[in-house]
mmCIF file of C-alpha atoms in Angstrom:
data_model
loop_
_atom_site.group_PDB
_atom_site.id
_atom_site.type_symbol
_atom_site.label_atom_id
_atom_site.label_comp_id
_atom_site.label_asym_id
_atom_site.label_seq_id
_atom_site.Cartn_x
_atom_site.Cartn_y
_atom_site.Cartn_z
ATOM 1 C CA UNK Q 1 -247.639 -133.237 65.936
ATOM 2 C CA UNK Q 2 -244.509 -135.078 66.779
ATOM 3 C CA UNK Q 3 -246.737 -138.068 64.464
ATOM 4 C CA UNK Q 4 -246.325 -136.270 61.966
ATOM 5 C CA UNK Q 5 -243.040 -134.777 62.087
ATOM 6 C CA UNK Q 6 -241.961 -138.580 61.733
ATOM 7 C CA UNK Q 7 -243.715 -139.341 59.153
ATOM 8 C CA UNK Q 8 -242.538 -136.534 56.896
ATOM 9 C CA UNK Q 9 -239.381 -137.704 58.057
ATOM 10 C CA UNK Q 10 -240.260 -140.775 56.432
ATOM 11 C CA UNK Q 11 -241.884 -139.551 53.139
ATOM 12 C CA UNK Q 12 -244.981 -138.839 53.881
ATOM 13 C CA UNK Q 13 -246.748 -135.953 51.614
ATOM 14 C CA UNK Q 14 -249.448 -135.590 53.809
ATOM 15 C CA UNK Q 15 -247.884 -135.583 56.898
ATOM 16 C CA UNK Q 16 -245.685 -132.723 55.183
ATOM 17 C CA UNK Q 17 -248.910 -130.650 54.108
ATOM 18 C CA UNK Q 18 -250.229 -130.988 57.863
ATOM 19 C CA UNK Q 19 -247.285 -129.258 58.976
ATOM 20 C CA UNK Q 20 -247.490 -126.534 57.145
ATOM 21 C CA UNK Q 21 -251.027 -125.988 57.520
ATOM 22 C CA UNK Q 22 -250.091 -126.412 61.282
ATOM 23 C CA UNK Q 23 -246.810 -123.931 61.680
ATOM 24 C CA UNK Q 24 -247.665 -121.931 57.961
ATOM 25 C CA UNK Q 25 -248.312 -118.766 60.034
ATOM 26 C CA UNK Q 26 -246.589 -119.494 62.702
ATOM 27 C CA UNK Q 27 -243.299 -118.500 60.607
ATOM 28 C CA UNK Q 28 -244.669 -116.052 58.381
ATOM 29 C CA UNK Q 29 -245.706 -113.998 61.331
ATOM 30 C CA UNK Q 30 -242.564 -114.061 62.977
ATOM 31 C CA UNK Q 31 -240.848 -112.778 59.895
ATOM 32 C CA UNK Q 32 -243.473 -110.420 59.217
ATOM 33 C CA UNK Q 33 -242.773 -109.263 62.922
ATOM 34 C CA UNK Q 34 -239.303 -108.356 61.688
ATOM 35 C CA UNK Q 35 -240.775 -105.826 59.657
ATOM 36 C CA UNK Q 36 -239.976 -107.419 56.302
ATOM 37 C CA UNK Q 37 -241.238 -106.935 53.141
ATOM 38 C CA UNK Q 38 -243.956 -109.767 52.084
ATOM 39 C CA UNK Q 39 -241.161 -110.839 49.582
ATOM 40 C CA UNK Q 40 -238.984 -111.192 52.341
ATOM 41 C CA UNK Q 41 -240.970 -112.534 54.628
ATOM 42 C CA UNK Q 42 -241.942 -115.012 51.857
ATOM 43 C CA UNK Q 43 -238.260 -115.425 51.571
ATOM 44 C CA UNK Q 44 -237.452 -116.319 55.369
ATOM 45 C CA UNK Q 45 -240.483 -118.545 55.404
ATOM 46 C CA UNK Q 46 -239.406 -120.538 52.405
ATOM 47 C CA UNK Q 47 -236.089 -120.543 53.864
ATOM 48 C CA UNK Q 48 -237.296 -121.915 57.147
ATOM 49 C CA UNK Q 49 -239.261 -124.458 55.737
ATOM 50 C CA UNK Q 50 -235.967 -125.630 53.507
ATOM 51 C CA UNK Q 51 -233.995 -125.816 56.736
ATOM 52 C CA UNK Q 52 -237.042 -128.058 58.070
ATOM 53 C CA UNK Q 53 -236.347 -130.005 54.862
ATOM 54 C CA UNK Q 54 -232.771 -130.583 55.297
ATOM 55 C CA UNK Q 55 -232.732 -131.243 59.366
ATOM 56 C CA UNK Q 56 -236.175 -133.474 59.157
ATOM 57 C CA UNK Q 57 -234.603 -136.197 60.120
ATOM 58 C CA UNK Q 58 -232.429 -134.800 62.291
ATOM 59 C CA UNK Q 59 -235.036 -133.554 64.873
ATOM 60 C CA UNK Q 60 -234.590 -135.202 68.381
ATOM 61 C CA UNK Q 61 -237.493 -133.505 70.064
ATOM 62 C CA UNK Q 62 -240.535 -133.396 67.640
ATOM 63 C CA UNK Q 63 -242.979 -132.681 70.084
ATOM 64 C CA UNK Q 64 -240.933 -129.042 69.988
ATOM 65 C CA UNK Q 65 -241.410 -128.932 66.456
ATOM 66 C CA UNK Q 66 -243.182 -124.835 66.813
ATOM 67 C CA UNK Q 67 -239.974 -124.049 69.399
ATOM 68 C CA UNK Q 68 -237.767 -125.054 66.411
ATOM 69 C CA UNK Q 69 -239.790 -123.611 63.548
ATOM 70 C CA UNK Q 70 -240.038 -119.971 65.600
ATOM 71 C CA UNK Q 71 -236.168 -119.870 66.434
ATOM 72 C CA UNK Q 72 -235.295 -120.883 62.695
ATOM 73 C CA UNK Q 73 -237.831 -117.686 61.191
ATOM 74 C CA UNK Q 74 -236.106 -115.391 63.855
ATOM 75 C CA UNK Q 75 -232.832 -116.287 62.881
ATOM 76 C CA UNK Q 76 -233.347 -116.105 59.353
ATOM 77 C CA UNK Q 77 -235.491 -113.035 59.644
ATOM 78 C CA UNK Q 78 -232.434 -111.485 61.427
ATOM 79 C CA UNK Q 79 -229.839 -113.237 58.677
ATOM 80 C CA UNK Q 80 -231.680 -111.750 56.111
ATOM 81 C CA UNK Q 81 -231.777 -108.258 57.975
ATOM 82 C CA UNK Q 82 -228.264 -107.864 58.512
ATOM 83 C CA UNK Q 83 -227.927 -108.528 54.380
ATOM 84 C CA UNK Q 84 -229.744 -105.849 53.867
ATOM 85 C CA UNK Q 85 -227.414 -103.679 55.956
ATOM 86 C CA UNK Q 86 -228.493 -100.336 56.027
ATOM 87 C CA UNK Q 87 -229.923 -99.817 52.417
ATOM 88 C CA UNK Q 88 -233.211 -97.262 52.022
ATOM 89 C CA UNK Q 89 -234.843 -98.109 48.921
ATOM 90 C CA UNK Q 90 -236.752 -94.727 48.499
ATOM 91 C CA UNK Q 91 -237.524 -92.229 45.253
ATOM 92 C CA UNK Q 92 -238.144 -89.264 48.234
ATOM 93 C CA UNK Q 93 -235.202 -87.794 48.998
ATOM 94 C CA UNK Q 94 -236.488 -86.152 51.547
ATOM 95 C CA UNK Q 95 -236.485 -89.034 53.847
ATOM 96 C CA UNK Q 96 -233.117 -89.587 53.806
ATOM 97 C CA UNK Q 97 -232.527 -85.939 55.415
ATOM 98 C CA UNK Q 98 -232.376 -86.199 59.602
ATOM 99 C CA UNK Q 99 -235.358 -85.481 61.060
ATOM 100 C CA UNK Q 100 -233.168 -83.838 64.281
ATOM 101 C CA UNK Q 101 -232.852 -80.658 62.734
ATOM 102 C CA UNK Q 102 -229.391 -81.166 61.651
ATOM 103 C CA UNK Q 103 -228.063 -81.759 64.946
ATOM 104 C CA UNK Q 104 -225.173 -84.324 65.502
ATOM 105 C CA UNK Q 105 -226.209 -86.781 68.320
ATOM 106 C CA UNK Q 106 -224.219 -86.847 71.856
ATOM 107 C CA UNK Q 107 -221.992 -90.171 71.205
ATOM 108 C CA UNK Q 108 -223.183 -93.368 74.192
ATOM 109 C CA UNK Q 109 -220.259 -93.547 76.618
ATOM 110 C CA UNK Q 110 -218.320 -96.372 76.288
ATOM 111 C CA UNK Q 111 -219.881 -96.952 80.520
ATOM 112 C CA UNK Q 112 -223.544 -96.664 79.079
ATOM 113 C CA UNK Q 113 -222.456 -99.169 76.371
ATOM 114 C CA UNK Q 114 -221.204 -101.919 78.602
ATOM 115 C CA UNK Q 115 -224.093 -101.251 81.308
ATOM 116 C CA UNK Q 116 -226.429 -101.952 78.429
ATOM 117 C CA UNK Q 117 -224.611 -104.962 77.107
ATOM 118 C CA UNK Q 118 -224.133 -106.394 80.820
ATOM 119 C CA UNK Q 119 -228.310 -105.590 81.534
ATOM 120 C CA UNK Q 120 -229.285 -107.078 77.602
ATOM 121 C CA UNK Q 121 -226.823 -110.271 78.533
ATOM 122 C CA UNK Q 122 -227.933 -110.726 82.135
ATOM 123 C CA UNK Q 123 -232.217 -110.903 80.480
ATOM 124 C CA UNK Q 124 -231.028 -112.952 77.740
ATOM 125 C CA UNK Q 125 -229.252 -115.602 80.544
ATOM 126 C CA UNK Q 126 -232.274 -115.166 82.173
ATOM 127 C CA UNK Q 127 -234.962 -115.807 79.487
ATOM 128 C CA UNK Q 128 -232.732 -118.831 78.633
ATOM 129 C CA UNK Q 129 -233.615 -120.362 82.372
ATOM 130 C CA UNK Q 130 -237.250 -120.185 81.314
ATOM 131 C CA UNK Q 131 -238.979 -123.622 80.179
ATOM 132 C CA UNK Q 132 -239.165 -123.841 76.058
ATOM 133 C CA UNK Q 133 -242.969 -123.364 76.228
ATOM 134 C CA UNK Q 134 -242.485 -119.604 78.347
ATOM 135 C CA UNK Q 135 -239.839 -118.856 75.850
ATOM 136 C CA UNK Q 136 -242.070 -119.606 72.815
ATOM 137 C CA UNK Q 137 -245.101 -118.184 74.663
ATOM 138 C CA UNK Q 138 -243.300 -114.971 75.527
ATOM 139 C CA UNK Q 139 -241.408 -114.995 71.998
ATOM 140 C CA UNK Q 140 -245.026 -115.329 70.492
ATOM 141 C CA UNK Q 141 -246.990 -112.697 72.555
ATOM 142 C CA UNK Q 142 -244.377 -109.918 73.169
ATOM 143 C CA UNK Q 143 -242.635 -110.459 69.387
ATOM 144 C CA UNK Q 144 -244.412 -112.003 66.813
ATOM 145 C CA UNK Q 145 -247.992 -110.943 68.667
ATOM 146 C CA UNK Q 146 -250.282 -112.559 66.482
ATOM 147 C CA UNK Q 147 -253.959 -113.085 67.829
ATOM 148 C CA UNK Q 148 -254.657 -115.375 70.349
ATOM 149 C CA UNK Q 149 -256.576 -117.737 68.742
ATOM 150 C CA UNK Q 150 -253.265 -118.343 67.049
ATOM 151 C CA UNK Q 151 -251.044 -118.830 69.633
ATOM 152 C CA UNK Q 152 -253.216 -121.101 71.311
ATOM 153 C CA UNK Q 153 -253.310 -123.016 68.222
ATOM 154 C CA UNK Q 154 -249.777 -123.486 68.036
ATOM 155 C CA UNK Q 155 -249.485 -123.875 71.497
ATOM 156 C CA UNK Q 156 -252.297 -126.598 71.854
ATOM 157 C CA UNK Q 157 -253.713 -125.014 74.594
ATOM 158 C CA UNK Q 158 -257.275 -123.136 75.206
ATOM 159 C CA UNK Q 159 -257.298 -119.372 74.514
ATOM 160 C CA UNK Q 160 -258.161 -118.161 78.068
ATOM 161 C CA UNK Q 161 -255.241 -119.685 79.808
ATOM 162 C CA UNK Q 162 -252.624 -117.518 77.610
ATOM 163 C CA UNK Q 163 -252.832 -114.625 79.335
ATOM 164 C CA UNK Q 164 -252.196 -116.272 82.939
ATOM 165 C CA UNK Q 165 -249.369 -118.412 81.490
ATOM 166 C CA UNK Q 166 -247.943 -115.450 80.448
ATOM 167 C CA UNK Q 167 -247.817 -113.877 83.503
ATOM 168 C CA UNK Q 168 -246.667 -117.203 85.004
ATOM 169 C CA UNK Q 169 -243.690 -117.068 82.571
ATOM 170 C CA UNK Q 170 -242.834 -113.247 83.521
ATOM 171 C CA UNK Q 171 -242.999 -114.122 86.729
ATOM 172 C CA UNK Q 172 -240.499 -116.837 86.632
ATOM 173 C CA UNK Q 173 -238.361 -114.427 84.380
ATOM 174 C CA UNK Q 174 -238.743 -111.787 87.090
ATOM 175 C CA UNK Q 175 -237.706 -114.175 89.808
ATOM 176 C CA UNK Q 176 -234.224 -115.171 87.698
ATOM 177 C CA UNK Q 177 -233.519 -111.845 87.225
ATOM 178 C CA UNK Q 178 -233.736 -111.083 90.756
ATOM 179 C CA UNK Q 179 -231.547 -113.884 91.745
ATOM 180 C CA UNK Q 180 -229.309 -112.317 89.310
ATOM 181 C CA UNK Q 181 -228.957 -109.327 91.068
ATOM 182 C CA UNK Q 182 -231.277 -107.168 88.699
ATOM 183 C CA UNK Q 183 -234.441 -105.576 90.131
ATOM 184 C CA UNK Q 184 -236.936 -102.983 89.504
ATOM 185 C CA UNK Q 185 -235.701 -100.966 92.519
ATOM 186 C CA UNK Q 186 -231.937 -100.541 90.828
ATOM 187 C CA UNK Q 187 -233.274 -99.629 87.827
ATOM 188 C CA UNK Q 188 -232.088 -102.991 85.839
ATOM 189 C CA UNK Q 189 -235.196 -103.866 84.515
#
């Protein structure tokens, strides 16, 4: 892939067309994971892809190419959510009445808040200790969750090994978090 990747670089329509047919779904699932709209997932695809356009020749690791394409949909598919804000297209009216009976809801403490933010920080540092490949492999089954067949496409590797990789990757990610201080027996994860 990385072949190519230079080559479209360089001009080459072909070499362009192979990857799209290579990442295509790759990106539209992840936006489509984001429970978008098709138009908007059509939207952060096309977007993705014109962000591919402008940095083409600004890759340094083409061989990463999927690891780039995945965290440009995500970000765009959250860019795009947080434009939308909290707008609910609807003609019922009835779903914009609470389903809690009316009931206001008990307000977080500002402790629960900042034992949340410390936990979601800690994983985050965590998952960013993992090699690209677990991140896109984990990113891909637990997020996006497309079939395997696809992941191993994108992935290069054969369908029966994603499942152990996977739990090769957790592991690892289990393992950080521990020497991080967060275990299953506190409750942290």
């Amino acid at each position: 892939m990385a072949d190519a990747v230079r080559a479209a670089a360089a001009g080459d329509r072909d070499a362009w067309d192979a990857l799209v047919a290579g990442f295509g779904r790759l990106v539209f699932a992840i936006a489509t994971a984001h429970r978008l709209s098709a138009a908007d997932a059509a939207e952060v695809s096309q977007t993705t892809w014109l962000r591919l356009v402008e940095n083409l020749d600004r890759i340094s690791h083409p061989e990463r190419l999927g690891g780039w394409l995945a965290t440009t949909a995500r970000r765009e598919s959250l860019r795009l959510l947080r434009l939308h804000g909290r707008e609910v297209l609807t003609e019922d009216e009835s779903r914009l009445e609470p389903d809690d009976g009316g009931r206001v809801p008990t307000p977080r403490t500002p402790e629960a808040v900042m034992l949340d933010l410390d936990r979601d920080h800690r994983l985050w540092r965590a998952f960013a200790g993992l090699s690209e490949r677990c991140q896109i492999l984990l990113q891909l089954v637990v997020v996006v969750a497309p079939p395997y067949a696809e992941i191993a496409e994108v992935l290069g590797i054969p369908v029966g090994s994603i499942g152990p990789t996977r739990a090769r990757c957790l592991d690892r990610l289990r393992r950080l978090l521990a020497a991080d201080g967060m275990t299953s027996a506190t409750g942290a994860y």
